[in-house]
PDB file of C-alpha atoms in Angstrom:
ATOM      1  CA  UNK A   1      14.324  18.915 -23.026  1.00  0.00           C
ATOM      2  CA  UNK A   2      17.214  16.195 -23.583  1.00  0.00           C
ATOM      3  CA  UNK A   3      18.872  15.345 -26.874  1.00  0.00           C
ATOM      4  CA  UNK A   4      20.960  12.613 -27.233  1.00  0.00           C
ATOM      5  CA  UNK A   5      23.835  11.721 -29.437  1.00  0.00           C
ATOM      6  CA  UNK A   6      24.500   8.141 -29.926  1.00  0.00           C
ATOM      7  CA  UNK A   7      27.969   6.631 -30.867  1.00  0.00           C
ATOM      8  CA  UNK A   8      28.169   2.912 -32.041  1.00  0.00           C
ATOM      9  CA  UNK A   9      31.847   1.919 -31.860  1.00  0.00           C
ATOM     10  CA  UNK A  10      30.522  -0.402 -29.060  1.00  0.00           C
ATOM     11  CA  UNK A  11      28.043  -3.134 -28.212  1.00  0.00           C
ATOM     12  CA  UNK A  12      26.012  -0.544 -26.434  1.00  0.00           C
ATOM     13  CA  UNK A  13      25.474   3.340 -27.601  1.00  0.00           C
ATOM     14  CA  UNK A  14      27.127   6.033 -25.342  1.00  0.00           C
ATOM     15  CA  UNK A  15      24.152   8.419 -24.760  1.00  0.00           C
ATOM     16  CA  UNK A  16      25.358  11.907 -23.447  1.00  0.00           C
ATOM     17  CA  UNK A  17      22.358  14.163 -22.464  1.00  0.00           C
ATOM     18  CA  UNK A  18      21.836  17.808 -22.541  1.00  0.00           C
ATOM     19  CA  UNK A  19      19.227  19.527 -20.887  1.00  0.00           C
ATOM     20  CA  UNK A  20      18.475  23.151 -21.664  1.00  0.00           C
ATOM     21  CA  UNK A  21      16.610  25.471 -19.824  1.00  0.00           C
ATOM     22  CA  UNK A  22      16.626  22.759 -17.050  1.00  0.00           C
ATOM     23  CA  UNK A  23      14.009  23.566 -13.909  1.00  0.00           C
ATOM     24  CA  UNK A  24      14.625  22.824 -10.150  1.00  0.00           C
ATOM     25  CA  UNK A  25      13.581  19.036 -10.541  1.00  0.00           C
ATOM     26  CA  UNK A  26      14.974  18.053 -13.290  1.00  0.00           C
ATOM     27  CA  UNK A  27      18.346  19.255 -12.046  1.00  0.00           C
ATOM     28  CA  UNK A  28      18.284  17.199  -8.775  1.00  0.00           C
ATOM     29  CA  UNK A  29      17.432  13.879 -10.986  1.00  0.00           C
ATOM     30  CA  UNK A  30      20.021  14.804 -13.538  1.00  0.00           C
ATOM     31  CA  UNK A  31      22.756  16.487 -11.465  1.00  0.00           C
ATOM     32  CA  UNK A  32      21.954  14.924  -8.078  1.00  0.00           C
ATOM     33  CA  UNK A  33      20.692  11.261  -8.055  1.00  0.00           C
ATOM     34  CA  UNK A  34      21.319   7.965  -9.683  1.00  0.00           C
ATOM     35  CA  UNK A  35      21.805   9.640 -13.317  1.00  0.00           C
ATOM     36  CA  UNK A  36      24.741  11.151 -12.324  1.00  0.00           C
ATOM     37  CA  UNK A  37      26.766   7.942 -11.397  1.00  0.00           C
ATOM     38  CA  UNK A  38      29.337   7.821 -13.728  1.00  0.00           C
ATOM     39  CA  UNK A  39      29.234  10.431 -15.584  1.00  0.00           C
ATOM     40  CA  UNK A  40      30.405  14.565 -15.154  1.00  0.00           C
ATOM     41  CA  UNK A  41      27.365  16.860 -15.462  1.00  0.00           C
ATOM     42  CA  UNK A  42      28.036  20.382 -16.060  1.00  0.00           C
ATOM     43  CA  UNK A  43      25.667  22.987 -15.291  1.00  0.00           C
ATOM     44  CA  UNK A  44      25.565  26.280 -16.760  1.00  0.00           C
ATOM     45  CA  UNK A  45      24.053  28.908 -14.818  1.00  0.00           C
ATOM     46  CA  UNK A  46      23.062  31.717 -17.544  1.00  0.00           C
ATOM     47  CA  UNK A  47      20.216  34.762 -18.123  1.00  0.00           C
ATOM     48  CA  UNK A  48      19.173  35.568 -21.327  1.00  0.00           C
ATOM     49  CA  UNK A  49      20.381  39.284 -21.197  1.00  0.00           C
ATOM     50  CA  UNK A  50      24.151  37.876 -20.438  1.00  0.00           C
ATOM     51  CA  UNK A  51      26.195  38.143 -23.465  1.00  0.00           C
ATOM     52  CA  UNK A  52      29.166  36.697 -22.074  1.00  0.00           C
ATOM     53  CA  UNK A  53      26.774  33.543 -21.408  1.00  0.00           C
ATOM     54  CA  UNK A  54      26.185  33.663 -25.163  1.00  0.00           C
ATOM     55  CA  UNK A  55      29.268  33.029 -25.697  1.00  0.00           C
ATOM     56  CA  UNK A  56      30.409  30.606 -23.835  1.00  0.00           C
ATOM     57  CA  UNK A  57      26.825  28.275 -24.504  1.00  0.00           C
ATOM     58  CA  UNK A  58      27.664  26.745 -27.898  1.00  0.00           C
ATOM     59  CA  UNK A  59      30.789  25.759 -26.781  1.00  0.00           C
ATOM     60  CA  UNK A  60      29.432  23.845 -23.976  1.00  0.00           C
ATOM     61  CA  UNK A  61      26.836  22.440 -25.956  1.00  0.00           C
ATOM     62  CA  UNK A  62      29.400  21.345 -28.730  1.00  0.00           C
ATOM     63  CA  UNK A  63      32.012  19.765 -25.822  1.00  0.00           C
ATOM     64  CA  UNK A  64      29.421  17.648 -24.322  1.00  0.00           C
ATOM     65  CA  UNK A  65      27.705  16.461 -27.754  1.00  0.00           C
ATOM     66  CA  UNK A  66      31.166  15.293 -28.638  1.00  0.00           C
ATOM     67  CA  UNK A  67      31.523  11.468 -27.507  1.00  0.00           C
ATOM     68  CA  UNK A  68      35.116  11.169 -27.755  1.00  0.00           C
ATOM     69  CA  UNK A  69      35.654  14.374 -25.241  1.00  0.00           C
ATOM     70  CA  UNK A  70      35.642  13.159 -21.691  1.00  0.00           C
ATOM     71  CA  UNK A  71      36.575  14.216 -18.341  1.00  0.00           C
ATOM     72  CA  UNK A  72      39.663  14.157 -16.959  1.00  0.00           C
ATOM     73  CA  UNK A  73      38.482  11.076 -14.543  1.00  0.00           C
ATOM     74  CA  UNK A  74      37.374   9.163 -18.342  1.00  0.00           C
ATOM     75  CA  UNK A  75      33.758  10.112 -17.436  1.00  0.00           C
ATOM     76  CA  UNK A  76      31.778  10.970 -19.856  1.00  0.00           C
ATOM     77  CA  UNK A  77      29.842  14.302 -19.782  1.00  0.00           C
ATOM     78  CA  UNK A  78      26.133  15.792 -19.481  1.00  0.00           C
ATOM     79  CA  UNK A  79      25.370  19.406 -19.987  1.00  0.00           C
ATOM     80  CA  UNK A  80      22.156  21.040 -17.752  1.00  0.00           C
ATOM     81  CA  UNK A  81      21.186  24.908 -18.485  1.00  0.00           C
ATOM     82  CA  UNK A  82      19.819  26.700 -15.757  1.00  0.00           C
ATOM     83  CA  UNK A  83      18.283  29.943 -16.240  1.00  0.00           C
ATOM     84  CA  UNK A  84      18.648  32.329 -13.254  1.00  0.00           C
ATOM     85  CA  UNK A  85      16.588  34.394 -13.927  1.00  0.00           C
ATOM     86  CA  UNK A  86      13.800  31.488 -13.603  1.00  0.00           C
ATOM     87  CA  UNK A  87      15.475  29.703 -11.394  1.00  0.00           C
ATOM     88  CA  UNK A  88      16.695  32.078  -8.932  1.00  0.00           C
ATOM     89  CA  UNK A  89      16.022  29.628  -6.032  1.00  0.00           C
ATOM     90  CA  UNK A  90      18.375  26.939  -7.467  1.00  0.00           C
ATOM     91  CA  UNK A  91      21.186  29.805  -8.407  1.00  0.00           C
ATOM     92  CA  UNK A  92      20.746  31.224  -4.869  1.00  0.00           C
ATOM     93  CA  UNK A  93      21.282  27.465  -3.199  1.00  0.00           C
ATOM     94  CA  UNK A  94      24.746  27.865  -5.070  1.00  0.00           C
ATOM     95  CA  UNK A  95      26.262  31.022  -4.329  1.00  0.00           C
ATOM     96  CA  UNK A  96      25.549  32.361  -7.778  1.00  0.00           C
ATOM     97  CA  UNK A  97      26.743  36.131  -7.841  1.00  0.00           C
ATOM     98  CA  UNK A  98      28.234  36.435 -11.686  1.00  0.00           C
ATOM     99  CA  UNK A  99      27.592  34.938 -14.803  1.00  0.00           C
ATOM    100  CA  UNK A 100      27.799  32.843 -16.674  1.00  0.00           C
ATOM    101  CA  UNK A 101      29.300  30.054 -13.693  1.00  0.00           C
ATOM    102  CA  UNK A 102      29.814  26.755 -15.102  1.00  0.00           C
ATOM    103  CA  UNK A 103      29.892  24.010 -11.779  1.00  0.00           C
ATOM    104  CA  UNK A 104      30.873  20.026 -12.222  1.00  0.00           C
ATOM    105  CA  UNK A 105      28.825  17.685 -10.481  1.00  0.00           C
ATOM    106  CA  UNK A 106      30.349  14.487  -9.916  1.00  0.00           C
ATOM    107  CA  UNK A 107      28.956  11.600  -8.034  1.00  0.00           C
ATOM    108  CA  UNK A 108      26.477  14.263  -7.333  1.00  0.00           C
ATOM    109  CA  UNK A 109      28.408  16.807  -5.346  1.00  0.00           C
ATOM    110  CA  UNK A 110      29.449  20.106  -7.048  1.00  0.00           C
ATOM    111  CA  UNK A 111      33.308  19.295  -7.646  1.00  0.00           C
ATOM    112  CA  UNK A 112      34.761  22.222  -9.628  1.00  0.00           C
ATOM    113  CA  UNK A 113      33.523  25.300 -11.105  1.00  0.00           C
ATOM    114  CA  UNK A 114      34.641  28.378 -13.651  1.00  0.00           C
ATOM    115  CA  UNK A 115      32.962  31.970 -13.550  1.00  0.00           C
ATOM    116  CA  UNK A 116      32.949  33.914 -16.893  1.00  0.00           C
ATOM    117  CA  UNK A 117      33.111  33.392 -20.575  1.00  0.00           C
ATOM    118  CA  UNK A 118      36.356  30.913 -21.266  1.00  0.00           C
ATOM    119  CA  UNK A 119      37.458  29.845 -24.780  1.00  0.00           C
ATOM    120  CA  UNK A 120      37.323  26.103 -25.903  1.00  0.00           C
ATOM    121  CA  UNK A 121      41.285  25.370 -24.667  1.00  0.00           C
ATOM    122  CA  UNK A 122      40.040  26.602 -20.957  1.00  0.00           C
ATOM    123  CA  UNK A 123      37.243  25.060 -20.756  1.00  0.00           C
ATOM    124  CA  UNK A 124      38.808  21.440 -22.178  1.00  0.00           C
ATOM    125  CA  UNK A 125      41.431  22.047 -19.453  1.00  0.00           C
ATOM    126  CA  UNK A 126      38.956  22.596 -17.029  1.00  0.00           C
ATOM    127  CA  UNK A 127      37.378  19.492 -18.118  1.00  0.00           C
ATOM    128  CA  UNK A 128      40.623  17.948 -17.400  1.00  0.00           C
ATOM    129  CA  UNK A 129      40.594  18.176 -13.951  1.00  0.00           C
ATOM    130  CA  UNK A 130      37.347  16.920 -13.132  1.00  0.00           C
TER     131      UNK A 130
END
């Protein structure tokens, strides 16, 4: 499912898009295609049962929703959810061994990643460099 926040400070509306609970082929359009030219999509790898993922989701959900937060290239950002536990093919293709693991797609290629639950400073700063 995608929501999508608007912003009207321009001509056009900036649309960021977050996809939870995102299956194997909606990740390749959002992550891998044409949607991801110009623009950062972040994909959190979680399971249900991870509590350290429960942390760490609202915060990505909140950073990406938020217009005026951008990557450190001045892309803006998309947020996909994986599930492992449904996905395990997809989490396998990635060398996923702990959770949560947050990876950066850009121009889709996986460009950066972070493993565990960071607070909202870290994961701004990791935001930074990609």
């Amino acid at each position: 499912m995608s929501r999508c926040n608007l912003r009207r400070l321009h001509s056009s509306p900036q649309c960021r898009e977050q996809y939870f609970d995102a299956n194997q082929q909606i990740f390749n359009r959002v992550a891998l295609n044409e949607h991801a030219k110009d623009k950062i999509v972040l994909v959190d790898f979680y399971a249900d049962w991870c509590n350290p993922c429960k942390l760490i989701s609202p915060i990505l959900e909140k950073l990406s929703g938020n217009s005026t937060i951008k990557a450190g290239s001045g892309r803006s950002l998309d947020l996909v959810t994986i599930d492992t536990d449904k996905e395990f093919e997809l989490a396998q293709k990635y060398h996923i061994r702990s959770l949560p693991t947050v990876m950066a797609f850009k121009d889709g290629k996986p460009v950066d990643h972070f493993i565990g639950a960071l607070d909202e400073i870290s994961i701004k700063k990791f935001l930074e460099r990609v």
